[in-house]
PDB file of C-alpha atoms in Angstrom:
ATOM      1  CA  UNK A   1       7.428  12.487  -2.372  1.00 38.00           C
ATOM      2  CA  UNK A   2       3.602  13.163  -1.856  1.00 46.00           C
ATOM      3  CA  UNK A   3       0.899  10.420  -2.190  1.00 58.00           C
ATOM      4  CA  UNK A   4      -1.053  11.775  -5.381  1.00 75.00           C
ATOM      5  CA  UNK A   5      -4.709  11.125  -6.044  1.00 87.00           C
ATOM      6  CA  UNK A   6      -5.556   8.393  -7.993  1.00 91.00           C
ATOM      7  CA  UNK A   7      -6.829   9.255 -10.917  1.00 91.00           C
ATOM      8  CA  UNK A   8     -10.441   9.788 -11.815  1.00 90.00           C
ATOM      9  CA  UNK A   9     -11.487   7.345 -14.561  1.00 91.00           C
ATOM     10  CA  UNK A  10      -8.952   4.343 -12.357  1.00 93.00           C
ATOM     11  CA  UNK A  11     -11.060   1.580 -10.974  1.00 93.00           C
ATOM     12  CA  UNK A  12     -10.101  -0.753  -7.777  1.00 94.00           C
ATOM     13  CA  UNK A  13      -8.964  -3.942  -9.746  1.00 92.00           C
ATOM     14  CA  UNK A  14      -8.147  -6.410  -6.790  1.00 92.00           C
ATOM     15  CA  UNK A  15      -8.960  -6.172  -2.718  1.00 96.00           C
ATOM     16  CA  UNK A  16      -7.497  -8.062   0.031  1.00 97.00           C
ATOM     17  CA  UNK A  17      -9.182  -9.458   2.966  1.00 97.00           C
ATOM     18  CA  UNK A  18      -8.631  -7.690   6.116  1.00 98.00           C
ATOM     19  CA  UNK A  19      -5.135  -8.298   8.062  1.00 98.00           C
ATOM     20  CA  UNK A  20      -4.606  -8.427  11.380  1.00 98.00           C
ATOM     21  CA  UNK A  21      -1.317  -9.536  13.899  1.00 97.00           C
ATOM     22  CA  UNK A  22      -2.549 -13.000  12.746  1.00 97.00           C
ATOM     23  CA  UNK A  23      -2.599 -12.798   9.093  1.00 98.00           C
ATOM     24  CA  UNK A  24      -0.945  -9.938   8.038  1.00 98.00           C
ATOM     25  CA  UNK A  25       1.647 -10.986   4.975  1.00 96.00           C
ATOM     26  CA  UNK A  26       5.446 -10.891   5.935  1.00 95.00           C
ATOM     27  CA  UNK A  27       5.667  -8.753   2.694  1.00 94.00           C
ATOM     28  CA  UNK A  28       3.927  -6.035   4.098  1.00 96.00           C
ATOM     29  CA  UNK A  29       6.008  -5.477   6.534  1.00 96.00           C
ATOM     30  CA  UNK A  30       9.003  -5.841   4.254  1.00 95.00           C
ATOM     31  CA  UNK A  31       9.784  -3.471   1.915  1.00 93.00           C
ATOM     32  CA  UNK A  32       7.687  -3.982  -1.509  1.00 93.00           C
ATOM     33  CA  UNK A  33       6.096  -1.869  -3.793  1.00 91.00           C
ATOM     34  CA  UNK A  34       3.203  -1.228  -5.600  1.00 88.00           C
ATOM     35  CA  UNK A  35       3.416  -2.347  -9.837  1.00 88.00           C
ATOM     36  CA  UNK A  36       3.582   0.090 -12.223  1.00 88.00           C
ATOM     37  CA  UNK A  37       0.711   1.673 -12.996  1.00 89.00           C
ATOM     38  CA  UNK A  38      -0.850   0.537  -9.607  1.00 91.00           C
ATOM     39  CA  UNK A  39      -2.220   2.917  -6.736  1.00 93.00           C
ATOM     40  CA  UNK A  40      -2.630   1.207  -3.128  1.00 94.00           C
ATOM     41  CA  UNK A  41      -5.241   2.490  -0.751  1.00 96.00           C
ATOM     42  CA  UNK A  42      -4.805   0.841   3.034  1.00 97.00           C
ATOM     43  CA  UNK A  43      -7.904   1.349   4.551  1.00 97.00           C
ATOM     44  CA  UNK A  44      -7.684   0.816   8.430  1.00 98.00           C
ATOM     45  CA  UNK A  45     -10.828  -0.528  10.310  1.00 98.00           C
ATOM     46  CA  UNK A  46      -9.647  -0.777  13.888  1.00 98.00           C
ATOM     47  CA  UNK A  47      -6.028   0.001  15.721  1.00 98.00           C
ATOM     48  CA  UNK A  48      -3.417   1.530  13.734  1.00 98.00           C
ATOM     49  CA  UNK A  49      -0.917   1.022  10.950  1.00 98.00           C
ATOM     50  CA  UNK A  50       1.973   3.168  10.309  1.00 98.00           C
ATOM     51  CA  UNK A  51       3.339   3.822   6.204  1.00 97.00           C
ATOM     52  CA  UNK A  52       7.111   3.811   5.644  1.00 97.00           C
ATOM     53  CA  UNK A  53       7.590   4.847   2.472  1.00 96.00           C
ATOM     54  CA  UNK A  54      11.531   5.123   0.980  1.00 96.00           C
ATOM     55  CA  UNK A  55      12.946   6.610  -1.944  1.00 94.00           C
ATOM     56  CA  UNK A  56      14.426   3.439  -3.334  1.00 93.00           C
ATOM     57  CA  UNK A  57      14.435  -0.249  -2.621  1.00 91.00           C
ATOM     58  CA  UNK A  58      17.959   0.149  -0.518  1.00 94.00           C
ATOM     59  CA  UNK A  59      16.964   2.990   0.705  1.00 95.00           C
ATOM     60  CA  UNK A  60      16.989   2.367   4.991  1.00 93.00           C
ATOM     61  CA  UNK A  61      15.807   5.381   7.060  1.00 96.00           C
ATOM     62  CA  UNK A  62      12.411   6.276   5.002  1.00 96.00           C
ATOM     63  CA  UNK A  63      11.700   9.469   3.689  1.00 96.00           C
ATOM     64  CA  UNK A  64       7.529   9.302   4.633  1.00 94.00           C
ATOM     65  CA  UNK A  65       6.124   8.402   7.687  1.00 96.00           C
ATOM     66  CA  UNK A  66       2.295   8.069   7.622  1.00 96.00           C
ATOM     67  CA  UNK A  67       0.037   7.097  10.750  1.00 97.00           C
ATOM     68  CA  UNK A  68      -3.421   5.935   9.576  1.00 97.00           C
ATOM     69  CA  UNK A  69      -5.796   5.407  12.573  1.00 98.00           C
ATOM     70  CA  UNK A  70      -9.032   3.730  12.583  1.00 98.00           C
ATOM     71  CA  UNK A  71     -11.532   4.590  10.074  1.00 97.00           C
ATOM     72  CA  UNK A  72      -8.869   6.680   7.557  1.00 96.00           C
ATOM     73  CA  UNK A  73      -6.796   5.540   4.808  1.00 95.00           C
ATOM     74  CA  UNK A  74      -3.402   6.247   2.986  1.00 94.00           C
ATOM     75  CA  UNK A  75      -2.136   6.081  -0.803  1.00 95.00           C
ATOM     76  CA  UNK A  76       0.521   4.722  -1.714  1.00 94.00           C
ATOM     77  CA  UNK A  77       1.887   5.445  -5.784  1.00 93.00           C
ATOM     78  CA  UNK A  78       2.764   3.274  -8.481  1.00 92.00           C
ATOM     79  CA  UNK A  79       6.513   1.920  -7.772  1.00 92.00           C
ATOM     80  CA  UNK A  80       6.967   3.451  -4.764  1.00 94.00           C
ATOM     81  CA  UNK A  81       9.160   1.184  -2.182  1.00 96.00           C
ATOM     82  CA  UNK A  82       7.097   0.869   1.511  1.00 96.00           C
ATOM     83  CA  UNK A  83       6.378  -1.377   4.419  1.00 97.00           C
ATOM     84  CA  UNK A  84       4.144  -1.100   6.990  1.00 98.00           C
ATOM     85  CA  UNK A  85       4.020  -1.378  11.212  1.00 98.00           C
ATOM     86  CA  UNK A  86       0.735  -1.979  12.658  1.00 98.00           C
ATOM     87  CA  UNK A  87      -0.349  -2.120  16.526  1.00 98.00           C
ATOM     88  CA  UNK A  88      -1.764  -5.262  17.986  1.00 98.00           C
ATOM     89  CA  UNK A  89      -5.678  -4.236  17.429  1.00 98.00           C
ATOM     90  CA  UNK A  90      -4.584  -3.158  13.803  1.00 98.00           C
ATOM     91  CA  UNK A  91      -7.495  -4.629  11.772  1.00 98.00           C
ATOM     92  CA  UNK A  92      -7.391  -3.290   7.651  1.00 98.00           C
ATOM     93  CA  UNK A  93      -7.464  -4.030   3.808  1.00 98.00           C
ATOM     94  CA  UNK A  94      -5.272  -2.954   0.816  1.00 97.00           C
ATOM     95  CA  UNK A  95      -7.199  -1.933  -2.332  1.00 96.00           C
ATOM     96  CA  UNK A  96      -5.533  -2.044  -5.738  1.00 94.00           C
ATOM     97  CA  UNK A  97      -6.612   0.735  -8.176  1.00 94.00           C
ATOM     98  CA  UNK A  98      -5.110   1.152 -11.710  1.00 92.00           C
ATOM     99  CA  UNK A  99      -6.633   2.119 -14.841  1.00 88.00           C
ATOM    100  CA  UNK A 100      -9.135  -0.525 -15.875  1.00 86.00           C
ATOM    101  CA  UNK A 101      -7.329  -1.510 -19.427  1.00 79.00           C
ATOM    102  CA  UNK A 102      -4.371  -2.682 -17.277  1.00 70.00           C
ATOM    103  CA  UNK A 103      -6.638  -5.409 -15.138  1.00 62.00           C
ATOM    104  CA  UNK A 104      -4.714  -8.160 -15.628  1.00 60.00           C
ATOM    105  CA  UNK A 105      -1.036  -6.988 -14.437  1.00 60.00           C
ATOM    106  CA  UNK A 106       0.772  -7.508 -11.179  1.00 61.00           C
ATOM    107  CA  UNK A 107      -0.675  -5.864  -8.598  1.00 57.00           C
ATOM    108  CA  UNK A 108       2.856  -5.288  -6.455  1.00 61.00           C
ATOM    109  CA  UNK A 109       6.405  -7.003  -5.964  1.00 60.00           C
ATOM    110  CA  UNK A 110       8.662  -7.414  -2.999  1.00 63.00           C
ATOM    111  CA  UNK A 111      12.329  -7.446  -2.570  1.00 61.00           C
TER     112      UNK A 111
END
């Protein structure tokens, strides 16, 4: 599994406001994945959040392990089954690319 690039003519459709310890969506720290069709980009502002990424929804012991510290960000594909860890300063926001004729659809589902 590699994080692609999203591709060049895709558009963010849909941002989140920034999560921290206090607000951060059980979800995301669940396994979920993104829609079809759908890129995620977490883009950490302060602390750090680790990607789990797993090659199905049962799937236990992932496959991916990404650390994104302050001030980078991660991809994560279309369907692609992921939570997330974050330390206690972690401060960030999910963006939600896909092409721009598919604006309307889901942006990601959970288990």
């Amino acid at each position: 599994m590699t994080h692609k690039r999203i591709p060049k003519n895709w558009t963010i459709q849909r941002s989140t406001p920034f999560f921290s310890k206090d607000n951060v969506p059980a979800a995301l720290l669940s396994h979920h994945n993104t829609a079809a069709g759908v890129f995620g980009q977490l883009c950490v502002m302060e602390g750090v959040v680790i990607y789990y990424g797993f090659a199905d929804e049962h799937a236990t012991e992932p496959e991916v392990k990404v650390v994104i510290s302050a001030g980078s960000f991660a991809t994560s594909p279309p369907r692609y089954w992921h939570r997330i860890e974050m330390s206690d300063d972690a401060l960030f926001n999910i963006n939600f690319w896909s092409d721009p004729q598919t604006r309307h659809q889901d942006m990601y589902h959970t288990k």
